[in-house]
Coordinates of C-alpha atoms in Angstrom, one line a residue:
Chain A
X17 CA -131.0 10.6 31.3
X18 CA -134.1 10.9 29.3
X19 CA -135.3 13.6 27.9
X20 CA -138.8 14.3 25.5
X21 CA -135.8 14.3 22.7
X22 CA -135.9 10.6 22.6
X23 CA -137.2 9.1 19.7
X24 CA -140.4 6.4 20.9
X25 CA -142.2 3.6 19.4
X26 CA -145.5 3.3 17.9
X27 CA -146.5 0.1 19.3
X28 CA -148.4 -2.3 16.1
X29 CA -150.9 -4.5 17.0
X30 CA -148.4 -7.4 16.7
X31 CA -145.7 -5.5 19.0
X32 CA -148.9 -4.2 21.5
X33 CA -148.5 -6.3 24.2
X34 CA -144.6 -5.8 24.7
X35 CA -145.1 -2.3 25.3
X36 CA -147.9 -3.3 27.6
X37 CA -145.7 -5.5 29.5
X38 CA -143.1 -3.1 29.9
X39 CA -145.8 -0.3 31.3
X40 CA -146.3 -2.9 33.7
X41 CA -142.4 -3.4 34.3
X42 CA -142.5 -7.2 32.6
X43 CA -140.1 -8.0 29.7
X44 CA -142.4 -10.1 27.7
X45 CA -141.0 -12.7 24.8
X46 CA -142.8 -15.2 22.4
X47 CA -141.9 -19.0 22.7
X48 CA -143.5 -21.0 20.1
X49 CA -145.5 -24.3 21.3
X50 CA -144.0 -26.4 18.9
X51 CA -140.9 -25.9 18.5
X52 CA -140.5 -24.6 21.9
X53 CA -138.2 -21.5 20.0
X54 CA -138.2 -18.1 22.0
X55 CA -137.7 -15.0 19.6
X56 CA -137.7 -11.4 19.7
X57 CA -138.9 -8.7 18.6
X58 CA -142.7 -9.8 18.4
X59 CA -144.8 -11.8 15.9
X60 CA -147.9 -13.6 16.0
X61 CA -145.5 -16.9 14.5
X62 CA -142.2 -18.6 15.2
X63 CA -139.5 -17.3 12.8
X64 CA -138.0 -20.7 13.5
X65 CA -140.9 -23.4 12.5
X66 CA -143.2 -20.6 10.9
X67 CA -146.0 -22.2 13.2
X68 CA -148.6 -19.7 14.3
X69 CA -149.2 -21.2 17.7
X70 CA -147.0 -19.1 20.1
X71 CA -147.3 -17.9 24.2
X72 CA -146.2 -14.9 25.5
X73 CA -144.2 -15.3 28.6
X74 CA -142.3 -13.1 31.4
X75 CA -138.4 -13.5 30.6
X76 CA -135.9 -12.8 33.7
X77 CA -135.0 -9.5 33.0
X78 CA -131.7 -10.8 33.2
X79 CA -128.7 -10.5 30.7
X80 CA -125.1 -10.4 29.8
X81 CA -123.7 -7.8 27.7
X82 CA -122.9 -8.7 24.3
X83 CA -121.2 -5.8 22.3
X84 CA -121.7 -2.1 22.1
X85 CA -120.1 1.2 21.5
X86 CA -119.6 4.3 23.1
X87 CA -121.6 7.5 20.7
X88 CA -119.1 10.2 21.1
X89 CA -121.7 12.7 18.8
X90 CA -124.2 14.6 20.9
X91 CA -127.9 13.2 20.9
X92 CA -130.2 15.5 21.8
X93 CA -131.7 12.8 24.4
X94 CA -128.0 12.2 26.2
X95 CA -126.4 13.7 28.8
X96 CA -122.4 13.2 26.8
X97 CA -121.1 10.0 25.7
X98 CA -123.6 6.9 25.9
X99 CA -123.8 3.4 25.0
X100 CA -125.7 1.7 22.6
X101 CA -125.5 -1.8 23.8
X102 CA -126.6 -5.2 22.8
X103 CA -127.5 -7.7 25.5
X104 CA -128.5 -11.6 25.2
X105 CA -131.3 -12.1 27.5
X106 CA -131.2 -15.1 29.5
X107 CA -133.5 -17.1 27.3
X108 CA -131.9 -16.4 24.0
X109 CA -132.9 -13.5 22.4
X110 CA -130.2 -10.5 21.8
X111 CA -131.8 -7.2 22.0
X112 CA -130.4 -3.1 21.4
X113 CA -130.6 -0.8 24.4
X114 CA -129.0 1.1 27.1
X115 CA -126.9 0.5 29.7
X116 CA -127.8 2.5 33.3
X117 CA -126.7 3.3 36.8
X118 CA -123.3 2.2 35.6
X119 CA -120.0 5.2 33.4
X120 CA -120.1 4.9 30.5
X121 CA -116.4 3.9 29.9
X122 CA -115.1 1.2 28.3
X123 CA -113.4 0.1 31.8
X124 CA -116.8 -0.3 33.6
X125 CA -118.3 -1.6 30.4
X126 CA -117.2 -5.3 30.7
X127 CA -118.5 -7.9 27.8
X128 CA -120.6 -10.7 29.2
X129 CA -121.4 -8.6 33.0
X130 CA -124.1 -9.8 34.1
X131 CA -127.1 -7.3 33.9
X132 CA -130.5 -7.0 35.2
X133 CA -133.8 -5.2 33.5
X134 CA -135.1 -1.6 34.9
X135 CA -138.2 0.0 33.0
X136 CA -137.7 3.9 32.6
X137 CA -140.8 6.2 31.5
X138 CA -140.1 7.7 28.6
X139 CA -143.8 9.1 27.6
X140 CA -147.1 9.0 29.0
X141 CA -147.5 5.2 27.2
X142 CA -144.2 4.3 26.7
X143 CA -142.1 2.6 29.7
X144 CA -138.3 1.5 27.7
X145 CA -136.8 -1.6 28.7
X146 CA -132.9 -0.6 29.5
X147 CA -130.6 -2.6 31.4
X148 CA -128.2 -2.3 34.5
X149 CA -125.1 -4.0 36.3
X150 CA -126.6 -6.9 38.1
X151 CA -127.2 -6.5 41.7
X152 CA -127.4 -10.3 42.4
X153 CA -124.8 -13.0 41.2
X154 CA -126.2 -15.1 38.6
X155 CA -125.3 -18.4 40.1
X156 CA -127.5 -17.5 43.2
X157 CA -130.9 -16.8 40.8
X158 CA -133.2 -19.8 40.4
X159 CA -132.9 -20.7 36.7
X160 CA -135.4 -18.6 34.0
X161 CA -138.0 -21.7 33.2
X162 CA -139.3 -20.8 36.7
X163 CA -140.1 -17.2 35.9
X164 CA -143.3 -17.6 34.1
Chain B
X8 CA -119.9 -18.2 -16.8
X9 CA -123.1 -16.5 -17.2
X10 CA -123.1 -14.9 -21.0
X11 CA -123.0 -11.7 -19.9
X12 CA -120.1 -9.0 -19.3
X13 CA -119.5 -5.7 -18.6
X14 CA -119.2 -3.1 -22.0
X15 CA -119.6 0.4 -21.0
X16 CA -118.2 1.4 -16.8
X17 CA -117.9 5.1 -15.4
X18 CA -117.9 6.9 -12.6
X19 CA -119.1 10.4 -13.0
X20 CA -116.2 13.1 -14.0
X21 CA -116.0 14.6 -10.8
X22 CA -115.7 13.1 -7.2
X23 CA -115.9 14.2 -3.8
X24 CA -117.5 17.5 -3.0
X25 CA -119.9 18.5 -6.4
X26 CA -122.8 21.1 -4.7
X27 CA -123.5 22.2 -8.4
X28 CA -125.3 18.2 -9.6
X29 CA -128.5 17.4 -8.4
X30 CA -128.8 13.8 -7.2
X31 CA -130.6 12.7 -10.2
X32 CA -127.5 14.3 -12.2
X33 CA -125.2 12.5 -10.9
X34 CA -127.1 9.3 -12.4
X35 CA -127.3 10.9 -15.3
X36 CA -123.4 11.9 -15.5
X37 CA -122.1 8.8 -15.0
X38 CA -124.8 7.4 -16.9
X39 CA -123.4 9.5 -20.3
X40 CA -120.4 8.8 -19.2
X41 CA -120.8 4.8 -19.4
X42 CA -122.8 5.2 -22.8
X43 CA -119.5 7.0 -24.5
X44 CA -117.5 4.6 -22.8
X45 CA -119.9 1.6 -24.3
X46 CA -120.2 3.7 -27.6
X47 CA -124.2 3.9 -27.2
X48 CA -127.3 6.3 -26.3
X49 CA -129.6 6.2 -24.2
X50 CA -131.8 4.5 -27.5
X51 CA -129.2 1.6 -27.2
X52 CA -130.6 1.0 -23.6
X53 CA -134.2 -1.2 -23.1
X54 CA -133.1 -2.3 -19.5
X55 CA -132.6 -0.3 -16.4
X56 CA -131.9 -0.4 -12.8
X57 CA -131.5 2.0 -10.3
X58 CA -131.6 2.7 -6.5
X59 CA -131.8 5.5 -4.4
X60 CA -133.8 7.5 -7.0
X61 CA -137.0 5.4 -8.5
X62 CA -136.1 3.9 -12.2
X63 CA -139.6 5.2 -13.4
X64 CA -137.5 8.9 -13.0
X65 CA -134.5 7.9 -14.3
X66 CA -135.7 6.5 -17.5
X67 CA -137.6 9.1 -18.2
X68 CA -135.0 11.6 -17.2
X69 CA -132.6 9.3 -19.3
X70 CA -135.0 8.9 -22.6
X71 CA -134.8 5.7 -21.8
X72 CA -137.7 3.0 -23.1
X73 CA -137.2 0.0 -21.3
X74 CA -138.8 -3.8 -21.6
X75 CA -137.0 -4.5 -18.3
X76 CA -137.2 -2.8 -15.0
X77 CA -135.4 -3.3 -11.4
X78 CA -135.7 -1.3 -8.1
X79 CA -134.6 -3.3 -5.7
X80 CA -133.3 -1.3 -2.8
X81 CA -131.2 -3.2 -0.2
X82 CA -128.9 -0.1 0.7
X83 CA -125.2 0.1 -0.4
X84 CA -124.8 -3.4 -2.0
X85 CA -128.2 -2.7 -4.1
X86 CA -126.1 -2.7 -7.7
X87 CA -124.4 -5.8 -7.0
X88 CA -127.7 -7.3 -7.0
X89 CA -129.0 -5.2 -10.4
X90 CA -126.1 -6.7 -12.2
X91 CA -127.1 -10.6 -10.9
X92 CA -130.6 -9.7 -12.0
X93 CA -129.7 -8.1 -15.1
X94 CA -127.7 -11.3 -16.0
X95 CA -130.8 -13.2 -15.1
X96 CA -133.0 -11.1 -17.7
X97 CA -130.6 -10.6 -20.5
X98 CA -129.8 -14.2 -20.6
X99 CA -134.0 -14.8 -20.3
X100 CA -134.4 -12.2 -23.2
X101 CA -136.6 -9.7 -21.3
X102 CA -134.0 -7.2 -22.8
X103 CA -130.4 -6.9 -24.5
X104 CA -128.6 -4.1 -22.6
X105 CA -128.7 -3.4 -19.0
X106 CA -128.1 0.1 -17.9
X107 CA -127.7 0.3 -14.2
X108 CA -126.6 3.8 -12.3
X109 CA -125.6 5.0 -9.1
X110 CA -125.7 8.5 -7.8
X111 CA -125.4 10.1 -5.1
X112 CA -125.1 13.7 -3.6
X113 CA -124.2 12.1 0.4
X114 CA -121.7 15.3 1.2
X115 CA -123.7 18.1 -0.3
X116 CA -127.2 16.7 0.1
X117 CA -128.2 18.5 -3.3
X118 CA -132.0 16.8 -4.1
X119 CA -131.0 13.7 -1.4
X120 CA -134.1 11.5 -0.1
X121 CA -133.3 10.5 3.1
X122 CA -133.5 6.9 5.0
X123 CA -136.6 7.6 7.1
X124 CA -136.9 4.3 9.9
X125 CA -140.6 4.5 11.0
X126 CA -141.6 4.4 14.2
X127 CA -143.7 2.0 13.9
X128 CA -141.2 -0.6 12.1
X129 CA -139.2 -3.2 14.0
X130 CA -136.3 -0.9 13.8
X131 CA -138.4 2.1 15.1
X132 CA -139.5 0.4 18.0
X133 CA -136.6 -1.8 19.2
X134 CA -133.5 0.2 18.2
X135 CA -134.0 3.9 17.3
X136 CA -135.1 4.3 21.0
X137 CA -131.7 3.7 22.5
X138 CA -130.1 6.6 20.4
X139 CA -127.9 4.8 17.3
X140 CA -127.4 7.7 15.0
X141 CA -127.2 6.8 11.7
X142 CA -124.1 3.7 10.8
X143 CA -121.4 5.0 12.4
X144 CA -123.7 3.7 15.9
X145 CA -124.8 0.5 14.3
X146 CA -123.0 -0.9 11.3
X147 CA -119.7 -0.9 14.7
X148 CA -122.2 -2.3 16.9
X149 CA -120.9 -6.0 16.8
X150 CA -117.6 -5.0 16.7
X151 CA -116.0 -5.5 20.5
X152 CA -117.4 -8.6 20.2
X153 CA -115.6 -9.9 17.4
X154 CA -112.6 -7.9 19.5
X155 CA -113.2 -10.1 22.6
X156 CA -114.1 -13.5 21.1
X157 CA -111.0 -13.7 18.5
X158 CA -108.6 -11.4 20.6
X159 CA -108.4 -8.7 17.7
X160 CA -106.3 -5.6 19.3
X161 CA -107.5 -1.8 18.3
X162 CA -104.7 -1.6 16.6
X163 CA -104.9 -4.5 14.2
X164 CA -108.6 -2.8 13.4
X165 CA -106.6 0.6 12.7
X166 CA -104.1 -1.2 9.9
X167 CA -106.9 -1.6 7.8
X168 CA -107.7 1.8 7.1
X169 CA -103.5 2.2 6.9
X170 CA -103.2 -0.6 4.2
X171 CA -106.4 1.2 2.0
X172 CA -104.4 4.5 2.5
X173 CA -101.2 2.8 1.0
X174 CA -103.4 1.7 -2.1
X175 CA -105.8 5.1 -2.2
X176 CA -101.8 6.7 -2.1
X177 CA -101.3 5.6 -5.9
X178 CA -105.1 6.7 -6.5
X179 CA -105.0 10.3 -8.0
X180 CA -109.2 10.7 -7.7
X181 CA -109.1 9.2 -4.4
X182 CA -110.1 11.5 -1.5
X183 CA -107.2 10.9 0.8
X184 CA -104.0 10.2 -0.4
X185 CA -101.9 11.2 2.2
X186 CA -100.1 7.7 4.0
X187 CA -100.8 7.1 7.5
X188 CA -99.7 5.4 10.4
X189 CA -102.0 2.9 13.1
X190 CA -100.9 5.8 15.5
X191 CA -102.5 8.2 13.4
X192 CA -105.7 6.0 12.8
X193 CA -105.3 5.5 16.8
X194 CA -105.0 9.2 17.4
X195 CA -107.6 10.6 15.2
X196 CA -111.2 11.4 16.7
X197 CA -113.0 9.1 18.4
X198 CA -116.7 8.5 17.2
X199 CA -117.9 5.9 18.6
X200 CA -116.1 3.6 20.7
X201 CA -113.7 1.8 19.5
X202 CA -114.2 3.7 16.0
X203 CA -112.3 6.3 15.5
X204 CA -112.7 9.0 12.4
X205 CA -110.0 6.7 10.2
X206 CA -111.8 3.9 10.6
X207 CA -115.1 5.5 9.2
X208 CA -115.8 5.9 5.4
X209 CA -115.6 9.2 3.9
X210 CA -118.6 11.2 2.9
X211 CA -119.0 12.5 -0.8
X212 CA -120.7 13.1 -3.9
X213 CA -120.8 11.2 -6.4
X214 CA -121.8 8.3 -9.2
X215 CA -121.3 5.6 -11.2
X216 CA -123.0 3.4 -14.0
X217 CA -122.2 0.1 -15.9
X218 CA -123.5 -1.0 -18.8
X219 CA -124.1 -5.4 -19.5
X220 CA -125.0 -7.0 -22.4
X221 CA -124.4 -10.6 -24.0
X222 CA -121.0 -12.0 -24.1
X223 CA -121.3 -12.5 -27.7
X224 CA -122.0 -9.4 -28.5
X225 CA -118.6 -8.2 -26.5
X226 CA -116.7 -7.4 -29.9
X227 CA -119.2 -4.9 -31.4
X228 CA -117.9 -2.5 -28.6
X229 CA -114.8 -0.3 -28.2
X230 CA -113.7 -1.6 -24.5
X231 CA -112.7 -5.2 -24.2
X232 CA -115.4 -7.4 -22.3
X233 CA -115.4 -7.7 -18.6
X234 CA -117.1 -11.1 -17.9
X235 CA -119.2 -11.8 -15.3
X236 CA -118.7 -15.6 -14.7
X237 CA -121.0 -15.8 -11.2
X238 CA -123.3 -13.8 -8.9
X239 CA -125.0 -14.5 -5.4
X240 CA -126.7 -12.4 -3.0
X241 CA -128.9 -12.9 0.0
X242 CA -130.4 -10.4 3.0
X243 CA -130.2 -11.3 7.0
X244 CA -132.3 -8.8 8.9
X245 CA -133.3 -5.0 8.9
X246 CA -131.8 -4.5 12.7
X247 CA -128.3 -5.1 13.7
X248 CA -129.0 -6.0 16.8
X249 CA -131.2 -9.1 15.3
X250 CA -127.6 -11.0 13.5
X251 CA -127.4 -14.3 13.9
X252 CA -123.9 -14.2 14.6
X253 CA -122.4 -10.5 15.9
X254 CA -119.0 -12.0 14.5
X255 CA -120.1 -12.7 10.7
X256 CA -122.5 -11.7 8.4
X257 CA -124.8 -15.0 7.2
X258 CA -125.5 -12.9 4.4
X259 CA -122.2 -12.5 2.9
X260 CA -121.7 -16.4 3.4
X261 CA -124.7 -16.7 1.2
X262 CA -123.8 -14.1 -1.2
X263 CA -119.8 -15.0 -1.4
X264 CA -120.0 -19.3 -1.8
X265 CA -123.2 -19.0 -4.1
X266 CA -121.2 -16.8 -6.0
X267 CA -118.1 -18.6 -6.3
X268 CA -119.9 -21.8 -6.8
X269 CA -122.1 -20.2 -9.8
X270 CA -118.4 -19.1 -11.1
X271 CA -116.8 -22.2 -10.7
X272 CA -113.8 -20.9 -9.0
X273 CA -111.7 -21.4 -6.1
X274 CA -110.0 -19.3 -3.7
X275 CA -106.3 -19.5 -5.4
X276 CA -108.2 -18.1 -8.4
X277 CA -109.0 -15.1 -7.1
X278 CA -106.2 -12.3 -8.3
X279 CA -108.2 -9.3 -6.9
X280 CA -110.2 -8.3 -4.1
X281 CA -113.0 -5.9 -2.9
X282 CA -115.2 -6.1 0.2
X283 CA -117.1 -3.1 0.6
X284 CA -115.9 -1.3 3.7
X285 CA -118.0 1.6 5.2
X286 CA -116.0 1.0 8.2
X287 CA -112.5 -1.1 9.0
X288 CA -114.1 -4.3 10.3
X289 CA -116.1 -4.9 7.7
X290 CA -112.7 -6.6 5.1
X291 CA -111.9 -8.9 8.3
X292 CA -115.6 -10.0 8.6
X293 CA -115.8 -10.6 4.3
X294 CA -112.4 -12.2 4.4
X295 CA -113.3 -14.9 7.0
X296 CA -117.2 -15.2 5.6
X297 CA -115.9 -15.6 2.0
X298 CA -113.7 -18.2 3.1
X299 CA -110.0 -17.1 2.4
X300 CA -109.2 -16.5 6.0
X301 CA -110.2 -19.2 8.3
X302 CA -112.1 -17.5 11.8
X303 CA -110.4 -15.2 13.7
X304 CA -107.5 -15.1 11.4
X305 CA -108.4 -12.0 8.7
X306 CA -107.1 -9.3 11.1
X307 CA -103.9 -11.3 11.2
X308 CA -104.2 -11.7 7.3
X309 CA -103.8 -7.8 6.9
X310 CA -101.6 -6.9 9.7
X311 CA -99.1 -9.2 8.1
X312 CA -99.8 -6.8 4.7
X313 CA -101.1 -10.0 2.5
X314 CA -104.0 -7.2 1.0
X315 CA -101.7 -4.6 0.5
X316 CA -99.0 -3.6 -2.4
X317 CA -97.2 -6.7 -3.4
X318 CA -99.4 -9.0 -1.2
X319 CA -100.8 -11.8 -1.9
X320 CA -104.0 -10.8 -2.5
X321 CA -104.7 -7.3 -3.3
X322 CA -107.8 -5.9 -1.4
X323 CA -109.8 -2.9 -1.8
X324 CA -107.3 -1.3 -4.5
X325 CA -109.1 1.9 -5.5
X326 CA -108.4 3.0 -1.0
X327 CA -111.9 1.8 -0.2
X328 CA -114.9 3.7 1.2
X329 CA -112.4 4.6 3.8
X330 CA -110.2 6.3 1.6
X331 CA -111.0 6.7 -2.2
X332 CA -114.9 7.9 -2.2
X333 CA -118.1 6.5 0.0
X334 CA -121.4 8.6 -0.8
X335 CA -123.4 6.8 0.8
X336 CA -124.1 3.3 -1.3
X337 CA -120.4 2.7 -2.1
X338 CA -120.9 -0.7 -3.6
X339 CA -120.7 0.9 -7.5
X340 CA -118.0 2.2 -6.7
X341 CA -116.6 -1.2 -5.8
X342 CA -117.8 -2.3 -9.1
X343 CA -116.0 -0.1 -11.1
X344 CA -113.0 -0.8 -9.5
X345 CA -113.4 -4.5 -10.2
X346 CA -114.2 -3.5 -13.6
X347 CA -110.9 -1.4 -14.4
X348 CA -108.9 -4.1 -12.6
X349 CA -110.0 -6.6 -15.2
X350 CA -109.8 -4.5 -18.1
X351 CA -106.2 -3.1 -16.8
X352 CA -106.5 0.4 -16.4
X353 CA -106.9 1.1 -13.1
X354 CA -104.8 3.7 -11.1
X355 CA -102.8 0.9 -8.7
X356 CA -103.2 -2.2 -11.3
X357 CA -103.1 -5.4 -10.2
X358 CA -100.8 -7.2 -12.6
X359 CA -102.6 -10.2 -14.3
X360 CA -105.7 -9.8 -12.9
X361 CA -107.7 -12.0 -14.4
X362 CA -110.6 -12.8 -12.0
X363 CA -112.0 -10.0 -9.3
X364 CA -114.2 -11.1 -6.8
X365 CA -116.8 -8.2 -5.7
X366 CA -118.8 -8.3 -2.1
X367 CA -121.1 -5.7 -1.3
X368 CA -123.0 -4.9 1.9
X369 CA -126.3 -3.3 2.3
X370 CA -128.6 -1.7 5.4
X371 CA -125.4 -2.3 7.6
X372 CA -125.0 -6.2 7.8
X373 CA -128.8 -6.1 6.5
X374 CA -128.1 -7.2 2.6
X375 CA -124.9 -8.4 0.3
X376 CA -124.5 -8.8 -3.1
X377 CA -121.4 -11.1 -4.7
X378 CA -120.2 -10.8 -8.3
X379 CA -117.0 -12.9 -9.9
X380 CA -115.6 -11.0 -12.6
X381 CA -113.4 -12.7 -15.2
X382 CA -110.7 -11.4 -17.9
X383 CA -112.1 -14.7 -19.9
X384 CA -115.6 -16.2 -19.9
X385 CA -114.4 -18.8 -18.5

């Protein structure tokens, strides 16, 4: 699916280590030590509690799929029709991107299937987080406070 | 009530597809056109606000000498937010009359700046990646969730544009004029699942200014007074994907109740409607986040035709960025329309229309801006 076309990110040196982890196929999130809040996208403070003492952890890579819609124009980076989606992560944050190894259809695009992280190299530097059809049913997964 | 109403309104004298303005003339038509309207010049004016072009060009473009200047730039709902300040500063006596302007050449791109997202912002790096393509991508985004959670059908998103039709019908400047059907809405283009081409604004040229001053000045001028009896306004977040809620906008609850409160009225007093609408879900979200639908029950509201001719509580009466004009920032345009609603002369009046409530949107659900208009001060 992707092409050179696609538009990337210039990683910041707030937002360096999420494109790190994804080079290294981890979804990384912030969870504040105080407050205990996990948010995204990345800062060096808790949007919740404005504390500045916050981790970096490995999320799941699993999520549901919140809303989307199909782009009937062409993008020079598609093959046809795509989705932009939006998916909330398994710890709480919502984040845009794209849904894979799955038609692009409103009948195979189902709100709230479960869906699991794949990484996809975009660029020499850049690895995208996009997201698939799970493989493995949720209730069998060992719950996300383990994953760090 | 604030002190401060409305004296000089225009739009510029054309609309729609104008290749032979500028950008920056399109400010300045509707700008002229507002000063005859107010009966002043541009020596008359000594505040200004302005987005899309930088106020430093258009007071100087304008002759304009200002003590007061605004450029806050939150997208489509920006002017809403001029007027609130320009309240704030006229009734502070940083200056006596407020000239604010809108233009905007979105169809023919004649001297357009464009909306750049770097790739190094938030947006840049966690959502231009996937491919959105300008708001027809993102402001629809949260859409099938609001579908799925409150059991809205495609259709009942379709009647929307068909009720701004029926109004933009009795509009003779408005775009479309034509009446159509939820079939036709349902059968036009698709552009991005589950919006189709009817349920997208339009895309035109255009402009439009107003002119504020002290209430108590209101008599000195040709066109009765337009009160402004409250403003609100608030911002959420640059990235649609980052809402708080995909099924409401936090910052039209901000914008709307502060508003209302400042204005000291309640829903039954509201005779007159607008809730800026780049695309069809965006009345059903205002509706239920302004409070006079309760959650999950606006897209019921306007099937059952309560916002359209003879309702209960006309909506978008000029057709709407869907159907009267949308150049890009369409909240002005909402403005006016409030404006000649309150004044009486607009195309489909409203009959006794004595208080307009106006609810803008900016940066898709990034911004809003709220003003209460009022036939009496209130």
């Amino acid at each position: 699916m992707d092409k050179p076309t696609r538009s990337l990110p210039q990683p910041t040196p707030e937002t360096q280590h999420f494109w790190e982890g994804t080079q290294a196929e981890q979804l990384l999130l912030q969870r504040c030590t105080q407050c205990t809040h996990t948010y995204f996208p990345p800062r060096p403070f808790c949007p919740s509690c404005s504390s500045r003492s916050v981790e970096v952890y490995a999320a799941s890579g699993r999520a549901t799929l919140a809303s989307y819609v199909i782009n009937q124009r062409p993008h020079p980076a598609f093959d046809g029709p795509y989705a932009i989606a939006l998916v909330d992560l398994e710890e709480g944050p919502r984040m845009m991107t794209n849904i894979v190894e799955c038609a692009q259809t409103p009948e195979a695009l189902q709100l709230d299937m479960p869906l699991e992280v794949r990484f996809e190299q975009v660029s020499e530097d850049i690895k995208l987080p996009l997201f698939a059809p799970a493989k493995i049913a949720p209730a069998k997964i060992a719950p996300a406070g383990e994953s760090k | 009530m604030t002190g401060v109403a409305v004296v000089g309104a225009a739009e510029t004298t054309e609309l729609g597809k104008i290749p032979h303005l500028s950008q920056m003339q399109l400010h300045a038509d509707a700008a002229l056109n507002a000063m005859a309207d107010a009966g002043l010049t541009a020596k008359d004016i000594d505040g200004i606000a302005t987005a899309g072009e930088r106020p430093t060009d258009l007071a100087y473009y304008l002759g304009i000498t200002p003590t007061w200047v605004d450029g806050t730039s939150v997208g489509g709902c920006s002017f809403m937010l001029h007027v609130r300040h320009a309240v704030a500063a006229i009734a502070s006596g940083q200056c006596t009359t407020v000239l604010i302007t809108h233009g905007e050449s979105g169809r023919s791109g004649v001297g357009r700046s464009g909306f750049p997202r770097a790739p190094a912002s938030l947006a840049g790096q966690f959502e231009v990646p996937f491919g959105p393509m300008g708001p027809p991508t993102m402001f629809t985004l949260p859409v099938l969730r609001y579908m799925k959670d409150y059991g809205m059908t495609h259709e009942q998103l379709a009647m929307v544009a068909v009720v701004q039709r029926e109004w933009a019908s009795m509009n003779p400047r408005a775009s479309f004029q034509e009446e159509i059907t939820v079939d036709d809405v349902l059968n036009s283009k698709m552009i991005a699942y589950p919006f189709h081409l009817l349920e997208c604004c339009l895309v035109t040229d255009g402009g439009g200014a107003l002119i504020l001053t002290k209430a108590d000045r209101a008599a000195d001028f040709p066109q009765p007074p337009v009160h402004i009896l409250g403003t609100g306004e608030s911002v959420e977040t640059p990235m649609i994907s980052q809402m708080d809620d995909l099924t409401s906008s936090r910052a039209f609850k901000v914008a709307g109740s502060f508003a209302m409160r400042d204005a000291g009225i309640s829903h039954a007093e509201v005779d007159h409607l607008m809730v800026y609408d780049a695309f069809a879900h965006l009345p059903i979200y205002g509706l239920e986040d302004l409070g006079f639908c309760k959650k999950g029950e606006a897209a019921d509201f306007i099937w059952e035709q309560n916002t359209a001719p003879g309702g209960c509580l006309p909506m978008n009466t000029n057709g709407g960025g869907l159907s009267y004009m949308h150049s890009g920032m369409y909240g002005m345009y909402a403005l006016q329309e409030s404006v000649r609603q309150i004044r009486g002369t607009a195309p489909a009046q409203v009959k006794d229309a004595n208080v307009s409530l106006c609810l803008g949107v900016g940066g898709m659900f990034g911004a809003s801006g709220c003003i209460v208009f009022g036939k009496e001060p209130k």
